[in-house]
CSV table of C-alpha atoms in Angstrom, one decimal:
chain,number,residue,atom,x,y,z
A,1063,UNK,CA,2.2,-18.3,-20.3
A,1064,UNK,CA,1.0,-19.8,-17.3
A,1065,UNK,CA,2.9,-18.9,-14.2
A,1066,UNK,CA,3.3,-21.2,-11.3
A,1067,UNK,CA,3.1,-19.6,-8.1
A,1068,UNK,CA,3.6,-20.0,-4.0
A,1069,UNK,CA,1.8,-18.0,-1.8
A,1070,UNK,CA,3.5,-17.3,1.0
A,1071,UNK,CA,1.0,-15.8,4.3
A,1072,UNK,CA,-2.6,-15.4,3.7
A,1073,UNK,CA,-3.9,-12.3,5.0
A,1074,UNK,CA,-6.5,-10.1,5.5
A,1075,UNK,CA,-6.8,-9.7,1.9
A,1076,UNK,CA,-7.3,-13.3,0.9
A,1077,UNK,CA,-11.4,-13.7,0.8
A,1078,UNK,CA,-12.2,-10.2,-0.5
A,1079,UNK,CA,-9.4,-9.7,-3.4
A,1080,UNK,CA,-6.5,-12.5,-3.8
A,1081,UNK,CA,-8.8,-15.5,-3.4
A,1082,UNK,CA,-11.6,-14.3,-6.4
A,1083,UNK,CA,-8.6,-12.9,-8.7
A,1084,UNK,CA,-6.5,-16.1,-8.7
A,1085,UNK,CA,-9.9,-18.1,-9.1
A,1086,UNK,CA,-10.9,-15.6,-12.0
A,1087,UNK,CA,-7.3,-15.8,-13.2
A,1088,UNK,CA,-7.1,-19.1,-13.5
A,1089,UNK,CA,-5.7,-19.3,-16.9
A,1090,UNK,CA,-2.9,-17.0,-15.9
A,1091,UNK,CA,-1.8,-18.1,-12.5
A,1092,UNK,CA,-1.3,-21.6,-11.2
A,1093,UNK,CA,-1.3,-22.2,-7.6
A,1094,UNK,CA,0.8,-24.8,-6.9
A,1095,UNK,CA,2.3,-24.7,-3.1
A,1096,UNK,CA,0.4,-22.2,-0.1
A,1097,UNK,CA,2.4,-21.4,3.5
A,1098,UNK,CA,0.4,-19.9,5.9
A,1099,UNK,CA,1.3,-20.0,9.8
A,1100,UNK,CA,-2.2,-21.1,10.8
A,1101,UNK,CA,-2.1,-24.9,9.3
A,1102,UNK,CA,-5.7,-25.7,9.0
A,1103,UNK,CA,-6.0,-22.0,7.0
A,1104,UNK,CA,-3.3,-23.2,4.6
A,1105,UNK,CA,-4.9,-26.7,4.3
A,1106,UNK,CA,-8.1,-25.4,3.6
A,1107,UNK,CA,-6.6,-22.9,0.7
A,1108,UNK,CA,-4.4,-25.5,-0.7
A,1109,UNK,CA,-7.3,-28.0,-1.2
A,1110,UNK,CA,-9.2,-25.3,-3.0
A,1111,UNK,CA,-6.6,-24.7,-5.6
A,1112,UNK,CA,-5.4,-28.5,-5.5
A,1113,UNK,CA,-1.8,-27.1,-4.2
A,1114,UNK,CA,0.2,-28.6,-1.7
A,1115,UNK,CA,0.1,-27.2,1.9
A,1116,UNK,CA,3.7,-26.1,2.7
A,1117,UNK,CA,5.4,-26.1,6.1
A,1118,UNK,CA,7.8,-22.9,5.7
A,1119,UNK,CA,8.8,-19.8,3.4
A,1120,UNK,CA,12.2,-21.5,2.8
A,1121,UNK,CA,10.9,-25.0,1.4
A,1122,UNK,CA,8.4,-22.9,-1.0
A,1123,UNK,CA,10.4,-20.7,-2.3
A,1124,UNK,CA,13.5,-23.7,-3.7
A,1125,UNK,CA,10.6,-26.1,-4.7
A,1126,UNK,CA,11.1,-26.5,-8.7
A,1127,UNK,CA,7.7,-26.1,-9.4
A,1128,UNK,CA,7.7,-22.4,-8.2
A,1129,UNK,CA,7.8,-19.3,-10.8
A,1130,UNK,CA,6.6,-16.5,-8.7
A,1131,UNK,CA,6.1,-15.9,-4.9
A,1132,UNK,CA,2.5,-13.7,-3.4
A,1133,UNK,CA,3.8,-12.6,-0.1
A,1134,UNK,CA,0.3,-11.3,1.0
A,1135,UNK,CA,0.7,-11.1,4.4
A,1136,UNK,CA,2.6,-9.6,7.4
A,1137,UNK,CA,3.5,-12.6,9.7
A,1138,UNK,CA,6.6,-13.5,12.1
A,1139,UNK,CA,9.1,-13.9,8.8
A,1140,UNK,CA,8.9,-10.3,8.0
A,1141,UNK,CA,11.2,-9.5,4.7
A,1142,UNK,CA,12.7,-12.8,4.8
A,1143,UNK,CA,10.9,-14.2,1.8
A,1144,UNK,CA,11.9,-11.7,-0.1
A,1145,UNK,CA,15.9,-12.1,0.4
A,1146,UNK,CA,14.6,-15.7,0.0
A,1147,UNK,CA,13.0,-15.4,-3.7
A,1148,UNK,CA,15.9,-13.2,-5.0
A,1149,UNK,CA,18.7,-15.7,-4.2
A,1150,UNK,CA,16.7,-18.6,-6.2
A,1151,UNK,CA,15.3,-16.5,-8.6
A,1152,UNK,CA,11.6,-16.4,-8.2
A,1153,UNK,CA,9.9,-13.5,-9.1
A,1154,UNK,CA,8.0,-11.4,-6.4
A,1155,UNK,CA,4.4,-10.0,-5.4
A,1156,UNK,CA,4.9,-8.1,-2.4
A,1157,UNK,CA,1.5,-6.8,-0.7
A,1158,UNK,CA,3.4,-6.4,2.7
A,1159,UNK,CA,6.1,-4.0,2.0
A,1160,UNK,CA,5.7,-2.3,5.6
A,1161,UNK,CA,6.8,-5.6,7.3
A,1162,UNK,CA,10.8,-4.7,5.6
A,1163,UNK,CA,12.1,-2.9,8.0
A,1164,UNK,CA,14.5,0.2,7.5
A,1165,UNK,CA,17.8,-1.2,7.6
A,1166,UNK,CA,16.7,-3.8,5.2
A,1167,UNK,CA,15.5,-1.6,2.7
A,1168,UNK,CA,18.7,-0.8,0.9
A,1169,UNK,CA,20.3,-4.8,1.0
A,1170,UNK,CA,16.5,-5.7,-0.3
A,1171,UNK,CA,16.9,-3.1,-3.3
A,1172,UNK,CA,19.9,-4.5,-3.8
A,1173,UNK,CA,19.5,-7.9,-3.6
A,1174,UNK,CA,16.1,-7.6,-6.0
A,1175,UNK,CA,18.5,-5.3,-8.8
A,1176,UNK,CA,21.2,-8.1,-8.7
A,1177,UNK,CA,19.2,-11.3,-9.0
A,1178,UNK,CA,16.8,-9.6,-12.3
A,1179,UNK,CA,13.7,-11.1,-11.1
A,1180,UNK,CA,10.3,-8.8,-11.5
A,1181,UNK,CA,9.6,-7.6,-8.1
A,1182,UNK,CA,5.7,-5.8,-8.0
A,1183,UNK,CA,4.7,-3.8,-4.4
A,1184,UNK,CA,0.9,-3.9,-4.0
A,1185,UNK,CA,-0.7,-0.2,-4.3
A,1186,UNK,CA,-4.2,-0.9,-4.7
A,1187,UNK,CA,-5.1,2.8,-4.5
A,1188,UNK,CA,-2.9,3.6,-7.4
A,1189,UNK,CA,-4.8,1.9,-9.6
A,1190,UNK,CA,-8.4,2.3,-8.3
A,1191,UNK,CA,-10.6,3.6,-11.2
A,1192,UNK,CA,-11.3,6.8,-9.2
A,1193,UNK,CA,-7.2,7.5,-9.1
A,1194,UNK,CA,-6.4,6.9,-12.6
A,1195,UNK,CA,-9.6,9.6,-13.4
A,1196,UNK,CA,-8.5,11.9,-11.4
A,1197,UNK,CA,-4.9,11.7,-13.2
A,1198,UNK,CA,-6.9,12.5,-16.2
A,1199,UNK,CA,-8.1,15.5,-14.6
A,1200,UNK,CA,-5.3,16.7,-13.2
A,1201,UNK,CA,-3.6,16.8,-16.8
A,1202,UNK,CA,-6.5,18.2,-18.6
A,1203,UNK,CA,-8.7,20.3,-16.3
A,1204,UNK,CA,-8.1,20.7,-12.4
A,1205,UNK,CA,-3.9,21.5,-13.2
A,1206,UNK,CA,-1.0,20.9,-10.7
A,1207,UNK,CA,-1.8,19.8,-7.7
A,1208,UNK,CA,-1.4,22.1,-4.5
A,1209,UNK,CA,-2.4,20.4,-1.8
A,1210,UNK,CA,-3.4,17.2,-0.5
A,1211,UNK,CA,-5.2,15.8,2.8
A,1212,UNK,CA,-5.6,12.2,3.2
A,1213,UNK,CA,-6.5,11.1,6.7
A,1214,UNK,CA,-6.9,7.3,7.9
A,1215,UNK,CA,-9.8,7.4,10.8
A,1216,UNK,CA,-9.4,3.8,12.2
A,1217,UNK,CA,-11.1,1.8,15.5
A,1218,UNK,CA,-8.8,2.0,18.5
A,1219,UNK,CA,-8.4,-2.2,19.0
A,1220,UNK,CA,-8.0,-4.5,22.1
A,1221,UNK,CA,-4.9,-5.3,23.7
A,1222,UNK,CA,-4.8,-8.7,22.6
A,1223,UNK,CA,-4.9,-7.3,18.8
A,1224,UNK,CA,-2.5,-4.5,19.0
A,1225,UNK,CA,0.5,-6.0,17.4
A,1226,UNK,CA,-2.4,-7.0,14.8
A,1227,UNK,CA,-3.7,-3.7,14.1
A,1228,UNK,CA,-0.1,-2.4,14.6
A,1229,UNK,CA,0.9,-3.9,11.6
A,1230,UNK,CA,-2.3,-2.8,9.5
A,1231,UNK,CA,-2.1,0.8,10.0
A,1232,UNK,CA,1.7,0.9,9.3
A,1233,UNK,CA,1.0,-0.4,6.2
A,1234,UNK,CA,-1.6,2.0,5.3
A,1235,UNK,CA,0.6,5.1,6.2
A,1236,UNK,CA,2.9,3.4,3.7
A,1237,UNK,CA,0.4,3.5,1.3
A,1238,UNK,CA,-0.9,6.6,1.4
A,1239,UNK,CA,2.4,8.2,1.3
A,1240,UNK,CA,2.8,6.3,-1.6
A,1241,UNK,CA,-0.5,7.2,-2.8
A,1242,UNK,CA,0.3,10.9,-2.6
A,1243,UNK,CA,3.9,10.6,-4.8
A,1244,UNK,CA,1.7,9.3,-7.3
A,1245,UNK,CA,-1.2,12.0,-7.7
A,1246,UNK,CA,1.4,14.7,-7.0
A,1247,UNK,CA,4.3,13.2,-9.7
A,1248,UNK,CA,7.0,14.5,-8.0
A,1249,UNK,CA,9.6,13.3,-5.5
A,1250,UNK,CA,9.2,14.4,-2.1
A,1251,UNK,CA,12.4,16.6,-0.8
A,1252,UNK,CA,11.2,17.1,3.4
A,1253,UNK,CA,9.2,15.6,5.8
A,1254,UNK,CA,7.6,16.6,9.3
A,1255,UNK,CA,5.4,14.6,11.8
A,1256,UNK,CA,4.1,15.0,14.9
A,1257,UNK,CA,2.3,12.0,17.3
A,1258,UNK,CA,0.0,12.3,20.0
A,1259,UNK,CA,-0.2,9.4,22.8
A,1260,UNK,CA,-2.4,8.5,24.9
A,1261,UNK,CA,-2.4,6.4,28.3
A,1262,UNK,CA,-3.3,2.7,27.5
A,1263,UNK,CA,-5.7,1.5,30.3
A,1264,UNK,CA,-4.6,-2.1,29.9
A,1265,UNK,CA,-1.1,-1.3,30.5
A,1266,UNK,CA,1.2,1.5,32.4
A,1267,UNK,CA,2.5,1.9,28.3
A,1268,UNK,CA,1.7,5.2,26.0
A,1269,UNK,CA,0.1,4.2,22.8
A,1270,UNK,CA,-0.1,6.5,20.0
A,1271,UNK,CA,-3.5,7.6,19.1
A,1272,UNK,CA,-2.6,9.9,16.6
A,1273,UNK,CA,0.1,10.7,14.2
A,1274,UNK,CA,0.5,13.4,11.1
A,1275,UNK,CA,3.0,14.0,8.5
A,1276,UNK,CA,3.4,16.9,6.5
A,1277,UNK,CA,5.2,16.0,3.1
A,1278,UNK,CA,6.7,18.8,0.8
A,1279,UNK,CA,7.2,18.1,-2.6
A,1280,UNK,CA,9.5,19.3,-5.9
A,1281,UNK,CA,8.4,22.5,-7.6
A,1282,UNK,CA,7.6,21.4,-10.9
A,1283,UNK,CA,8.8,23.9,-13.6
A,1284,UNK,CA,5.6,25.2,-14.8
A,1285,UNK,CA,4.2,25.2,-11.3
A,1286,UNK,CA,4.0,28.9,-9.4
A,1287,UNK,CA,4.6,26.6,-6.0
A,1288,UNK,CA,5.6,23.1,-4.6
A,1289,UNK,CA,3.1,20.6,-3.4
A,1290,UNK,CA,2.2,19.5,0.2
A,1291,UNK,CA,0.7,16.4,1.4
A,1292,UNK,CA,-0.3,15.9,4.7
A,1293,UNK,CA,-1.4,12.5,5.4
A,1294,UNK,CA,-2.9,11.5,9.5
A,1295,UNK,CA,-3.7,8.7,11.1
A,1296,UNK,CA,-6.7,8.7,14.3
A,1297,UNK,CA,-6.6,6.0,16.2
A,1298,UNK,CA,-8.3,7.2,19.0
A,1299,UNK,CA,-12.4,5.9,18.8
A,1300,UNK,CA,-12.5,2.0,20.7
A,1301,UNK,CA,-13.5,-0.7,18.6
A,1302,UNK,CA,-16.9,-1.1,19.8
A,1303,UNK,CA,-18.4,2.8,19.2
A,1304,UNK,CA,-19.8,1.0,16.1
A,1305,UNK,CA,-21.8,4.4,15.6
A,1306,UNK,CA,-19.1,6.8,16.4
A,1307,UNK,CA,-16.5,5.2,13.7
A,1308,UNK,CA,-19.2,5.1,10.8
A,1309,UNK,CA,-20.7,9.3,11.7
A,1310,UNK,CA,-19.4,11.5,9.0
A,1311,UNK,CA,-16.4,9.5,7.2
A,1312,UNK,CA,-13.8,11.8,6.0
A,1313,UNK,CA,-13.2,11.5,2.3
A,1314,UNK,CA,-10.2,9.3,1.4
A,1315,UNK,CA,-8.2,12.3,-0.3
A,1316,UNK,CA,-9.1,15.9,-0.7
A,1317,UNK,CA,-6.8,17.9,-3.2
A,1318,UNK,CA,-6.6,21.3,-4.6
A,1319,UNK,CA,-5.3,21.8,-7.7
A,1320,UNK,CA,-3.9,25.0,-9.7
A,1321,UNK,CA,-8.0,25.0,-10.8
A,1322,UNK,CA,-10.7,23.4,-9.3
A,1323,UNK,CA,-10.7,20.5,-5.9
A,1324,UNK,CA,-11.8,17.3,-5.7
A,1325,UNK,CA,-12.8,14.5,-2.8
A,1326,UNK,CA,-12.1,11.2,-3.9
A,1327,UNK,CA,-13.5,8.1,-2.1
A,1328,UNK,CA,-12.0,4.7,-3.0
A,1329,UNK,CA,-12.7,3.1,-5.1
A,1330,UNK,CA,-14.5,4.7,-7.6
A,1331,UNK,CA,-16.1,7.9,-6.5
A,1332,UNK,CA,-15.3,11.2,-7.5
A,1333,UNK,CA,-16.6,14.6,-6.9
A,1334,UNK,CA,-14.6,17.7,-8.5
A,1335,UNK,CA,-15.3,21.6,-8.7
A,1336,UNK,CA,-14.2,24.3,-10.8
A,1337,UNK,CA,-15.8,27.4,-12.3
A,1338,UNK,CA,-18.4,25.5,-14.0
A,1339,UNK,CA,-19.6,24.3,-10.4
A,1340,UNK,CA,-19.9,20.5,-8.9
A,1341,UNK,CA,-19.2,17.3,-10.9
A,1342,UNK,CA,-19.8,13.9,-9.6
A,1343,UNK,CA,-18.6,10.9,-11.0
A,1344,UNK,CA,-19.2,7.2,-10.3
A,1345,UNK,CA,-16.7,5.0,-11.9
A,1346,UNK,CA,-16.7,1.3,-13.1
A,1347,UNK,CA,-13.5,-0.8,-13.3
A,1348,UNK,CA,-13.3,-4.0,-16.4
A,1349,UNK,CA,-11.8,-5.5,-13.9
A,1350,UNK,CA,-11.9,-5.7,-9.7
A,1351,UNK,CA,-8.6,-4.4,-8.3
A,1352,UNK,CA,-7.3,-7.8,-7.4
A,1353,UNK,CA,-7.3,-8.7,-10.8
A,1354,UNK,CA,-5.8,-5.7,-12.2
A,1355,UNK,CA,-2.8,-6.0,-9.9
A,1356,UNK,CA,-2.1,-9.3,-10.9
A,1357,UNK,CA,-2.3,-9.1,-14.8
A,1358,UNK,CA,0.0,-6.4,-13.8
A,1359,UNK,CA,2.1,-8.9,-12.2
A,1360,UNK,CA,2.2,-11.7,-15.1
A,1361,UNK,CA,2.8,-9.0,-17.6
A,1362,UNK,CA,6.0,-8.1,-15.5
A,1363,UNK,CA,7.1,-11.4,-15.1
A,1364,UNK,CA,6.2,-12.6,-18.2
A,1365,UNK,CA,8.1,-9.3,-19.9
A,1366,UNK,CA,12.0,-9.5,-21.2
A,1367,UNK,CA,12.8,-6.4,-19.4
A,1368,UNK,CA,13.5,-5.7,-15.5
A,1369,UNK,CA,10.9,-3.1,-14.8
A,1370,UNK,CA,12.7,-1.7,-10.8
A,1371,UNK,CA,10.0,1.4,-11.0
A,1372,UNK,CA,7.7,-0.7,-8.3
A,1373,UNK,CA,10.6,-1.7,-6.0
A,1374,UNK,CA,12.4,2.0,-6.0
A,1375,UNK,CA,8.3,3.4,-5.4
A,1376,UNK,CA,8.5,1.0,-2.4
A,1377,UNK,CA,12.4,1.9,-1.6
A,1378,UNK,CA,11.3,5.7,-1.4
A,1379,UNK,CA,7.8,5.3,0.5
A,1380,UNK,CA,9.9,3.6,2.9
A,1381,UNK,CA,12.9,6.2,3.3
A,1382,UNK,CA,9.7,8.9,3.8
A,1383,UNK,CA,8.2,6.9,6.5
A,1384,UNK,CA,11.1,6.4,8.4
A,1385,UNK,CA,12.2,10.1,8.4
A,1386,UNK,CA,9.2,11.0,9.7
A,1387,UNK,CA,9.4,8.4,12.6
A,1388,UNK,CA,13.0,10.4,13.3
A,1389,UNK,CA,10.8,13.7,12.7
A,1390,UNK,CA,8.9,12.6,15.6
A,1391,UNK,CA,11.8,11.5,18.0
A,1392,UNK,CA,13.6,15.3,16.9
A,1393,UNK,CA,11.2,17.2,17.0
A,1394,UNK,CA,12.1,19.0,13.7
A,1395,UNK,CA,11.6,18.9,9.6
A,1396,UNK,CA,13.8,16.0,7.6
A,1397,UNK,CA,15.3,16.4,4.7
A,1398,UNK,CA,14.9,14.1,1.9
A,1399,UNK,CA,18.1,13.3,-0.3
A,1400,UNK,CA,17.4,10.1,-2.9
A,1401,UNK,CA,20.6,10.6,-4.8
């Protein structure tokens, strides 16, 4: 089954994975309408795919011709789409899940479990090849996790490209907390953060140049403690310290398990240790990530049952990142309930 899709927002993402995965998925996906707020950008895409160029969200999403929306980018309509797709019925790839903000969360849960359409949040780092081996060896070799260090060193940006960069690094918190639920396969029960700000020189504002949460996890049963994650982001080294940003690159996770640690770069590096000393492992994917996300997608859509486990991953990596943003304002530890 073919599906016939809109894209809605082009992004970041477009030229490296979305672009080449709907190209090499060609007999999977058909694109048929593009809206993108920069009209030449949307022009140029829609001639490529010999779609139609479409002026807004709202005139995609009730055209006929539409199975399936790609929301792949965070632009002035924020959630809207979303509420959008449900209420026609169009299913939903959502690679901008920071953009719904948190008192939208719960009517957006909603809204997606009423109307029964497939609703998929982008994780790319769930599925990278070096994540799904190191799932292997947490079941066979390293054991439980214990702890977990994930920190985001990114280039502090201009002022004309703050909201910009803003937007990106909120949306990488989001997917490193959900990163961490993942590895760690259990939910998370507190939360704590702390922010540092600096003075920004272009204006008499503070700008955050650093924040850190600290996420505790459910004690498994056979586990002798709970897990902790603690997940940071530095934004504190300016855009052009081209040498300064690249000089020793912290690993993308670190994690110690009940027997052994590993350092994980994305996407498909792995180096572990146990008693029986150092292992490294370089790992190939069948297909690039893009891709894999969206066969994902069609077999979701294309599937006879409502599969909410991606939306209610997205519902909760939302609820954690907005306790910690009261963590911050408090001053204290929040509790997690998600009953």
């Amino acid at each position: 089954m073919k599906l016939r899709i809109g894209v809605v927002g082009l992004g970041n993402a477009w030229e490296a994975r979305h672009r080449p995965a709907l190209r090499a998925l060609a007999d999977r996906f058909e694109v048929r309408a593009i809206c993108e707020e920069v009209a030449l950008l949307a022009d140029q895409a829609a001639q490529e795919f010999d779609a139609t160029a479409v002026d807004g969200f709202r005139a995609l999403t009730a055209r006929e011709d539409i199975d399936a929306v790609l929301l792949l980018a965070d632009q002035w309509y924020g959630a809207l789409p979303i509420l959008a797709a449900c209420q026609l019925g169009k299913a939903i790839y959502c690679a901008t899940s920071s953009q719904i903000m948190p008192g939208q969360a719960s009517e957006i849960k909603s809204c997606v479990e009423a109307s029964g359409i497939a609703f998929m949040s982008e994780f790319p780092r769930r599925h990278a090849p070096a994540t799904l081996r190191l799932k292997e060896l947490i079941a066979t070799r390293l054991g439980q996790p214990q702890l977990l260090f994930c920190h985001l060193r990114s280039t502090r940006k201009p002022a004309s490209d703050k909201k910009e960069h803003q937007e990106y690094l909120e949306h990488e918190l989001l997917e490193l907390v959900d990163w961490c639920r993942y590895i760690v396969g259990q939910e998370a029960i507190s939360v704590a953060g702390i922010r540092h700000g600096s003075l920004n020189t272009h204006s008499s504002e503070h700008a955050c140049d650093y924040q850190m949460m600290s996420i505790e996890f459910d004690q498994p049963r056979d586990a002798c403690q709970p897990a902790m994650a603690q997940i940071s982001v530095g934004d504190y080294i300016p855009s052009d310290w081209t040498e300064a940003i690249a000089f020793r690159a912290p690993a993308a996770m670190q994690i110690h398990c009940e027997n052994g640690i590993a350092f994980v770069d994305l996407p498909s590096t792995l180096i572990w240790f146990d008693e029986a000393g150092r292992h490294l492992e370089s790992l190939d994917s069948e297909r690039p990530i893009g891709e894999h996300l969206l066969c994902q997608f069609h077999r979701s859509v294309t599937s006879l049952v409502q599969n909410t486990s991606s939306l209610e991953d997205t519902f909760r990596a939302l609820s954690i990142v907005t306790a910690t943003q009261s963590s911050y304002r408090e001053g204290r530890r929040i509790i997690l309930d998600f009953n």
